[in-house]
Short mmCIF file of C-alpha atoms and ligand atoms in Angstrom, two decimals:
data_model
loop_
_atom_site.label_atom_id
_atom_site.label_comp_id
_atom_site.label_asym_id
_atom_site.label_seq_id
_atom_site.Cartn_x
_atom_site.Cartn_y
_atom_site.Cartn_z
CA UNK A 1 -14.87 -20.94 2.38
CA UNK A 2 -14.50 -18.02 4.80
CA UNK A 3 -11.06 -16.56 5.54
CA UNK A 4 -10.04 -14.17 8.30
CA UNK A 5 -7.03 -12.05 7.29
CA UNK A 6 -4.74 -10.19 9.68
CA UNK A 7 -2.69 -7.14 8.65
CA UNK A 8 -0.04 -5.62 10.92
CA UNK A 9 2.98 -4.70 8.77
CA UNK A 10 3.33 -1.08 9.94
CA UNK A 11 0.89 1.65 11.02
CA UNK A 12 -2.34 -0.36 10.70
CA UNK A 13 -3.74 -3.30 12.62
CA UNK A 14 -6.51 -4.64 10.41
CA UNK A 15 -8.72 -7.69 10.26
CA UNK A 16 -10.86 -8.56 7.27
CA UNK A 17 -13.17 -11.45 6.52
CA UNK A 18 -13.78 -12.56 2.92
CA UNK A 19 -15.52 -15.49 1.30
CA UNK A 20 -14.20 -17.36 -1.69
CA UNK A 21 -16.64 -15.64 -4.05
CA UNK A 22 -14.64 -12.45 -3.42
CA UNK A 23 -17.16 -10.76 -1.12
CA UNK A 24 -15.86 -8.61 1.74
CA UNK A 25 -17.91 -9.66 4.80
CA UNK A 26 -16.15 -7.18 7.10
CA UNK A 27 -13.00 -5.07 7.04
CA UNK A 28 -12.05 -3.21 10.22
CA UNK A 29 -8.86 -1.52 11.28
CA UNK A 30 -7.14 0.67 13.83
CA UNK A 31 -4.42 2.96 12.49
CA UNK A 32 -1.58 4.51 14.47
CA UNK A 33 -1.50 8.27 13.75
CA UNK A 34 0.40 11.26 15.16
CA UNK A 35 -0.20 15.01 15.51
CA UNK A 36 3.41 15.67 14.50
CA UNK A 37 6.35 13.33 13.89
CA UNK A 38 6.31 9.97 12.14
CA UNK A 39 5.72 6.32 13.02
CA UNK A 40 7.94 5.02 15.82
CA UNK A 41 8.01 1.22 15.41
CA UNK A 42 7.83 0.59 19.17
CA UNK A 43 4.77 2.85 19.52
CA UNK A 44 3.05 1.27 16.51
CA UNK A 45 3.69 -2.18 18.02
CA UNK A 46 2.24 -1.06 21.35
CA UNK A 47 -0.76 0.31 19.42
CA UNK A 48 -1.33 -3.09 17.76
CA UNK A 49 -1.15 -4.92 21.12
CA UNK A 50 -3.72 -2.49 22.52
CA UNK A 51 -6.16 -2.76 19.62
CA UNK A 52 -6.02 -6.34 18.25
CA UNK A 53 -8.80 -7.68 20.44
CA UNK A 54 -11.12 -4.76 19.79
CA UNK A 55 -10.56 -5.00 16.01
CA UNK A 56 -11.11 -8.78 16.04
CA UNK A 57 -14.42 -8.50 17.93
CA UNK A 58 -15.56 -5.55 15.82
CA UNK A 59 -14.84 -7.42 12.57
CA UNK A 60 -16.69 -10.57 13.66
CA UNK A 61 -19.64 -8.46 14.82
CA UNK A 62 -19.81 -6.60 11.49
CA UNK A 63 -19.66 -9.89 9.56
CA UNK A 64 -22.26 -11.41 11.93
CA UNK A 65 -19.98 -14.42 12.39
CA UNK A 66 -18.37 -16.35 15.24
CA UNK A 67 -14.78 -17.55 15.26
CA UNK A 68 -16.12 -21.08 14.74
CA UNK A 69 -17.50 -19.97 11.31
CA UNK A 70 -13.99 -19.22 10.01
CA UNK A 71 -12.33 -21.85 7.77
CA UNK A 72 -8.91 -20.31 7.16
CA UNK A 73 -6.52 -17.81 8.80
CA UNK A 74 -4.22 -15.62 6.68
CA UNK A 75 -1.75 -13.00 7.87
CA UNK A 76 0.87 -10.60 6.50
CA UNK A 77 4.16 -12.43 6.92
CA UNK A 78 6.20 -9.58 5.43
CA UNK A 79 7.63 -7.22 4.40
CA UNK A 80 7.23 -4.68 7.20
CA UNK A 81 8.41 -3.65 10.64
CA UNK A 82 9.55 -6.76 12.54
CA UNK A 83 7.88 -6.07 15.87
CA UNK A 84 4.60 -5.00 14.21
CA UNK A 85 4.58 -8.08 11.98
CA UNK A 86 5.01 -10.34 15.01
CA UNK A 87 1.79 -9.08 16.64
CA UNK A 88 -0.21 -10.32 13.65
CA UNK A 89 1.82 -13.52 13.33
CA UNK A 90 1.26 -14.50 16.98
CA UNK A 91 -2.48 -13.86 16.71
CA UNK A 92 -2.68 -15.82 13.43
CA UNK A 93 -0.83 -18.85 14.83
CA UNK A 94 -2.93 -18.79 18.00
CA UNK A 95 -6.26 -18.61 16.14
CA UNK A 96 -5.26 -21.32 13.68
CA UNK A 97 -4.18 -23.64 16.47
CA UNK A 98 -7.15 -22.91 18.77
CA UNK A 99 -9.68 -23.37 15.95
CA UNK A 100 -7.76 -26.23 14.29
CA UNK A 101 -7.97 -24.56 10.88
CA UNK A 102 -5.24 -23.99 8.26
CA UNK A 103 -2.87 -21.03 8.32
CA UNK A 104 -1.35 -19.14 5.37
CA UNK A 105 1.34 -16.47 5.64
CA UNK A 106 1.11 -14.12 2.66
CA UNK A 107 3.23 -11.39 1.11
CA UNK A 108 1.68 -8.00 1.88
CA UNK A 109 2.65 -6.35 -1.43
CA UNK A 110 1.15 -9.17 -3.48
CA UNK A 111 -2.08 -8.83 -1.49
CA UNK A 112 -2.27 -5.14 -2.57
CA UNK A 113 -2.08 -6.30 -6.22
CA UNK A 114 -4.54 -9.19 -6.00
CA UNK A 115 -7.25 -7.20 -4.20
CA UNK A 116 -7.01 -4.64 -7.02
CA UNK A 117 -7.33 -7.37 -9.63
CA UNK A 118 -10.42 -8.67 -7.83
CA UNK A 119 -12.16 -5.28 -7.66
CA UNK A 120 -11.19 -4.15 -11.18
CA UNK A 121 -11.79 -7.51 -12.85
CA UNK A 122 -8.41 -7.07 -14.58
CA UNK A 123 -6.73 -10.34 -15.52
CA UNK A 124 -3.21 -9.31 -16.42
CA UNK A 125 -2.46 -5.67 -15.56
CA UNK A 126 0.62 -3.55 -15.21
CA UNK A 127 0.30 -2.56 -11.55
CA UNK A 128 1.55 0.66 -10.01
CA UNK A 129 1.75 -0.23 -6.34
CA UNK A 130 2.20 2.93 -4.29
CA UNK A 131 2.25 2.74 -0.52
CA UNK A 132 4.17 4.01 2.48
CA UNK A 133 7.25 1.85 2.31
CA UNK A 134 6.94 0.43 -1.21
CA UNK A 135 6.61 1.86 -4.69
CA UNK A 136 6.84 -0.63 -7.53
CA UNK A 137 5.70 -1.20 -11.11
CA UNK A 138 4.88 -4.86 -11.56
CA UNK A 139 3.51 -7.34 -14.06
CA UNK A 140 3.10 -11.10 -14.04
CA UNK A 141 5.49 -13.13 -16.17
CA UNK A 142 6.75 -16.74 -15.91
CA UNK A 143 5.45 -17.59 -12.43
CA UNK A 144 6.30 -14.36 -10.63
CA UNK A 145 5.27 -10.74 -10.31
CA UNK A 146 8.27 -9.15 -12.02
CA UNK A 147 9.49 -5.68 -11.22
CA UNK A 148 9.63 -3.30 -14.15
CA UNK A 149 10.56 -0.29 -12.05
CA UNK A 150 10.78 0.68 -8.42
CA UNK A 151 11.95 3.33 -6.04
CA UNK A 152 15.69 3.34 -5.48
CA UNK A 153 15.34 4.83 -2.01
CA UNK A 154 12.06 5.52 -0.19
CA UNK A 155 8.43 4.71 -1.03
CA UNK A 156 6.30 7.58 -2.34
CA UNK A 157 4.11 7.44 0.80
CA UNK A 158 7.17 7.74 3.04
CA UNK A 159 8.30 10.66 0.89
CA UNK A 160 4.94 12.41 1.41
CA UNK A 161 4.95 11.64 5.13
CA UNK A 162 8.54 12.92 5.61
CA UNK A 163 7.81 16.10 3.65
CA UNK A 164 4.63 16.51 5.69
CA UNK A 165 6.62 16.04 8.88
CA UNK A 166 8.88 18.93 7.82
CA UNK A 167 5.71 21.01 7.48
CA UNK A 168 4.56 19.80 10.94
CA UNK A 169 1.62 17.84 9.53
CA UNK A 170 1.87 14.54 11.46
CA UNK A 171 1.23 11.03 10.15
CA UNK A 172 -0.23 10.22 7.63
CA UNK A 173 0.52 13.39 5.67
CA UNK A 174 -0.47 12.22 2.16
CA UNK A 175 -4.18 13.19 2.45
CA UNK A 176 -3.36 16.60 4.02
CA UNK A 177 -0.82 17.38 1.28
CA UNK A 178 -3.50 16.53 -1.30
CA UNK A 179 -5.87 19.09 0.26
CA UNK A 180 -3.21 21.87 0.47
CA UNK A 181 -2.14 21.15 -3.12
CA UNK A 182 -5.66 21.95 -4.35
CA UNK A 183 -5.20 25.54 -3.18
CA UNK A 184 -2.24 26.33 -5.45
CA UNK A 185 -1.26 26.37 -9.12
CA UNK A 186 2.22 27.81 -8.58
CA UNK A 187 4.89 25.32 -9.55
CA UNK A 188 8.23 25.60 -7.72
CA UNK A 189 10.96 23.77 -9.62
CA UNK A 190 12.02 20.49 -7.96
CA UNK A 191 14.46 17.77 -9.03
CA UNK A 192 12.87 15.32 -11.48
CA UNK A 193 14.54 12.08 -10.50
CA UNK A 194 13.83 9.20 -12.84
CA UNK A 195 16.52 6.87 -14.14
CA UNK A 196 15.38 4.43 -16.80
CA UNK A 197 12.43 2.61 -15.24
CA UNK A 198 13.43 3.42 -11.66
CA UNK A 199 12.94 6.57 -9.63
CA UNK A 200 14.05 8.17 -6.36
CA UNK A 201 12.42 10.59 -3.94
CA UNK A 202 14.95 11.49 -1.24
CA UNK A 203 16.60 14.23 -3.33
CA UNK A 204 13.20 15.88 -3.84
CA UNK A 205 12.62 15.61 -0.10
CA UNK A 206 15.95 17.33 0.62
CA UNK A 207 15.14 20.14 -1.83
CA UNK A 208 11.73 20.65 -0.23
CA UNK A 209 13.33 20.76 3.22
CA UNK A 210 15.74 23.45 1.97
CA UNK A 211 12.80 25.43 0.59
CA UNK A 212 10.91 25.14 3.91
CA UNK A 213 13.98 26.30 5.85
CA UNK A 214 14.69 29.19 3.45
CA UNK A 215 13.95 32.83 4.36
CA UNK A 216 11.78 32.98 1.22
CA UNK A 217 9.27 30.47 2.67
CA UNK A 218 5.91 32.17 3.26
CA UNK A 219 7.11 35.16 1.19
CA UNK A 220 7.86 33.95 -2.35
CA UNK A 221 5.99 30.65 -1.96
CA UNK A 222 3.67 29.01 0.55
CA UNK A 223 3.18 25.50 1.90
CA UNK A 224 0.29 25.12 -0.56
CA UNK A 225 2.70 25.86 -3.45
CA UNK A 226 5.17 23.29 -2.13
CA UNK A 227 2.44 20.65 -1.70
CA UNK A 228 1.23 21.32 -5.25
CA UNK A 229 4.77 21.16 -6.67
CA UNK A 230 5.64 18.01 -4.73
CA UNK A 231 2.52 16.22 -5.97
CA UNK A 232 2.95 17.35 -9.59
CA UNK A 233 6.57 16.18 -9.58
CA UNK A 234 6.35 12.78 -7.94
CA UNK A 235 3.09 11.75 -9.59
CA UNK A 236 4.46 12.76 -13.01
CA UNK A 237 7.51 10.58 -12.33
CA UNK A 238 5.30 7.61 -11.42
CA UNK A 239 3.07 8.15 -14.44
CA UNK A 240 6.07 8.41 -16.78
CA UNK A 241 7.63 5.19 -15.48
CA UNK A 242 4.30 3.35 -15.72
CA UNK A 243 3.82 4.61 -19.27
CA UNK A 244 7.25 3.29 -20.24
CA UNK A 245 6.39 -0.08 -18.77
CA UNK A 246 3.11 -0.34 -20.68
CA UNK A 247 4.84 0.80 -23.87
CA UNK A 248 7.38 -2.00 -23.60
CA UNK A 249 5.22 -4.96 -22.70
CA UNK A 250 2.00 -5.83 -24.33
CA UNK A 251 -0.53 -5.36 -21.50
CA UNK A 252 -3.93 -3.76 -21.90
CA UNK A 253 -4.70 -2.80 -18.29
CA UNK A 254 -3.18 -0.44 -15.72
CA UNK A 255 -4.03 -0.97 -12.05
CA UNK A 256 -3.29 1.54 -9.29
CA UNK A 257 -3.13 0.12 -5.76
CA UNK A 258 -1.71 0.82 -2.25
CA UNK A 259 -2.42 3.64 0.20
CA UNK A 260 -1.34 6.47 -2.14
CA UNK A 261 -3.85 5.16 -4.72
CA UNK A 262 -6.42 7.21 -2.77
CA UNK A 263 -4.87 10.35 -4.31
CA UNK A 264 -7.14 11.95 -6.93
CA UNK A 265 -4.32 13.78 -8.71
CA UNK A 266 -2.32 10.59 -9.22
CA UNK A 267 -5.48 8.82 -10.42
CA UNK A 268 -6.12 11.63 -12.92
CA UNK A 269 -2.59 11.61 -14.37
CA UNK A 270 -2.67 7.84 -14.84
CA UNK A 271 -6.16 7.78 -16.32
CA UNK A 272 -5.22 10.49 -18.83
CA UNK A 273 -2.13 8.53 -19.85
CA UNK A 274 -4.12 5.26 -20.11
CA UNK A 275 -6.71 6.98 -22.30
CA UNK A 276 -3.99 8.31 -24.62
CA UNK A 277 -2.57 4.81 -24.95
CA UNK A 278 -6.03 3.24 -25.33
CA UNK A 279 -5.59 0.85 -22.40
CA UNK A 280 -7.94 0.31 -19.46
CA UNK A 281 -7.26 1.91 -16.08
CA UNK A 282 -8.69 1.28 -12.64
CA UNK A 283 -7.95 2.18 -9.02
CA UNK A 284 -8.59 -0.02 -6.03
CA UNK A 285 -11.58 1.34 -4.03
CA UNK A 286 -10.68 3.56 -1.08
CA UNK A 287 -11.42 1.10 1.80
CA UNK A 288 -9.14 -1.46 0.15
CA UNK A 289 -6.38 0.98 -0.91
CA UNK A 290 -4.43 1.44 2.33
CA UNK A 291 -3.30 -1.49 4.47
CA UNK A 292 -6.27 -3.66 5.44
CA UNK A 293 -7.15 -7.19 6.53
CA UNK A 294 -9.58 -7.97 3.69
CA UNK A 295 -6.81 -7.99 1.08
CA UNK A 296 -4.84 -10.41 3.29
CA UNK A 297 -7.89 -12.67 3.62
CA UNK A 298 -8.39 -12.67 -0.16
CA UNK A 299 -4.72 -13.49 -0.76
CA UNK A 300 -5.02 -16.32 1.77
CA UNK A 301 -7.98 -17.77 -0.13
CA UNK A 302 -6.14 -17.59 -3.48
CA UNK A 303 -3.04 -19.32 -2.13
CA UNK A 304 -4.86 -21.92 -0.03
CA UNK A 305 -7.08 -22.92 -2.94
CA UNK A 306 -3.93 -23.34 -5.04
CA UNK A 307 -2.58 -25.77 -2.43
CA UNK A 308 -0.51 -23.64 -0.05
CA UNK A 309 -0.71 -23.62 3.74
CA UNK A 310 1.89 -23.27 6.48
CA UNK A 311 2.83 -25.00 9.70
CA UNK A 312 3.37 -22.51 12.54
CA UNK A 313 7.14 -23.07 12.41
CA UNK A 314 7.12 -21.99 8.74
CA UNK A 315 5.57 -18.63 9.58
CA UNK A 316 8.59 -16.66 10.78
CA UNK A 317 8.04 -13.06 9.72
CA UNK A 318 10.31 -11.45 7.11
CA UNK A 319 10.95 -7.72 7.12
CA UNK A 320 12.49 -7.75 3.64
CA UNK A 321 10.40 -10.28 1.67
CA UNK A 322 10.36 -8.90 -1.86
CA UNK A 323 7.40 -9.09 -4.21
CA UNK A 324 9.46 -10.78 -6.92
CA UNK A 325 10.57 -13.57 -4.55
CA UNK A 326 7.06 -15.03 -4.24
CA UNK A 327 6.23 -18.11 -6.31
CA UNK A 328 2.81 -17.30 -7.71
CA UNK A 329 0.96 -20.63 -7.56
CA UNK A 330 -2.59 -19.27 -8.00
CA UNK A 331 -2.49 -17.86 -11.57
P1 LIG B 401 -0.25 1.94 2.96
O1 LIG B 401 1.10 1.70 3.57
O2 LIG B 401 -0.49 1.15 1.71
O3 LIG B 401 -1.38 1.82 3.94
O4 LIG B 401 -0.26 3.47 2.51
C1 LIG B 401 -0.07 4.48 3.47
C2 LIG B 401 0.44 5.71 2.79
O5 LIG B 401 -0.57 6.27 1.95
C3 LIG B 401 0.86 6.81 3.75
O6 LIG B 401 2.17 7.19 3.40
C4 LIG B 401 -0.15 7.93 3.48
O7 LIG B 401 0.40 9.23 3.64
C5 LIG B 401 -0.52 7.67 2.04
N1 LIG B 401 -1.82 8.23 1.65
C6 LIG B 401 -3.03 7.95 2.16
N2 LIG B 401 -3.99 8.70 1.56
C7 LIG B 401 -3.35 9.47 0.64
C8 LIG B 401 -3.77 10.48 -0.29
N3 LIG B 401 -5.05 10.85 -0.40
N4 LIG B 401 -2.82 11.05 -1.06
C9 LIG B 401 -1.54 10.70 -0.97
N5 LIG B 401 -1.08 9.78 -0.10
C10 LIG B 401 -1.97 9.16 0.69
MG1 LIG B 402 0.80 -1.53 2.38
#
């Protein structure tokens, strides 16, 4: 079985093609970026309308396939930005109807977990899912991916992007902050905001903004120092919460997934912790870390094979569809 997956929840319009042995046949994307400022939903939507056809053709070309070779269409039904989600939903419904093949709407966050399970070979991990809008610690129990901890305000990626915006870095700022952070070892004290298993980032963002606007900026400390301190603080918080989760439930694997999983410092902190606890650790490979169509295609295959498909009228997008609301029928 060959599935074409469509991703359009926010900044990225992606199409991936996977087969049911778990092989990525192609995975192409176009990502909305800025020189300064963040993602404006209307501009990201416009971006997706401009690029969908190019990405579709490029993906098929890379996979050396025609549309008539596809057996199943999957798309991100939520959560995400409404107008962006609808671009993918309309394309998915159209392709399914034109090709007379089944359609599956999948939860984007779950797709980030399952693609990581596929690449790591992990069967039952604690997952730290770190992306732009979402940051959650999850594990499977009694038919659902249950939340063991999550951000109380913004996702860690949004935190990095907002902090980066204050430094004039543009979107996405996470990779640029990682590079600046490498040039410093000077830690500037920031709030350490963890409450039980949950955590929050907006207070740290406010403190960083105050430090950027202070007369001491570029005298007592530099942007490199702030990038270093921001990374050390938020990644320590995520590692601490994940360690608590693994200490409380008897799992033997830790999986890191989502766009921020590309960060080497976060990977290092988690792998050190996993080693200390004698559990296995793995990170989703870079091309599958940030939003992409291949993970949506894989999720479509898992759900379709377990008996799920949708009529077009059942595929209304949901901006707020939570990970722990999905009935997991494929495990
Ligand atoms: P996603 O929504 O899963 O595609 O993740 C996008 C987020 O990942 C954005 O907020 C990026 O700033 C962030 N990101 C991408 N690469 C890195 C990196 N190397 N370090 C930290 N954050 C990153
Ligand atoms: Mg994502």
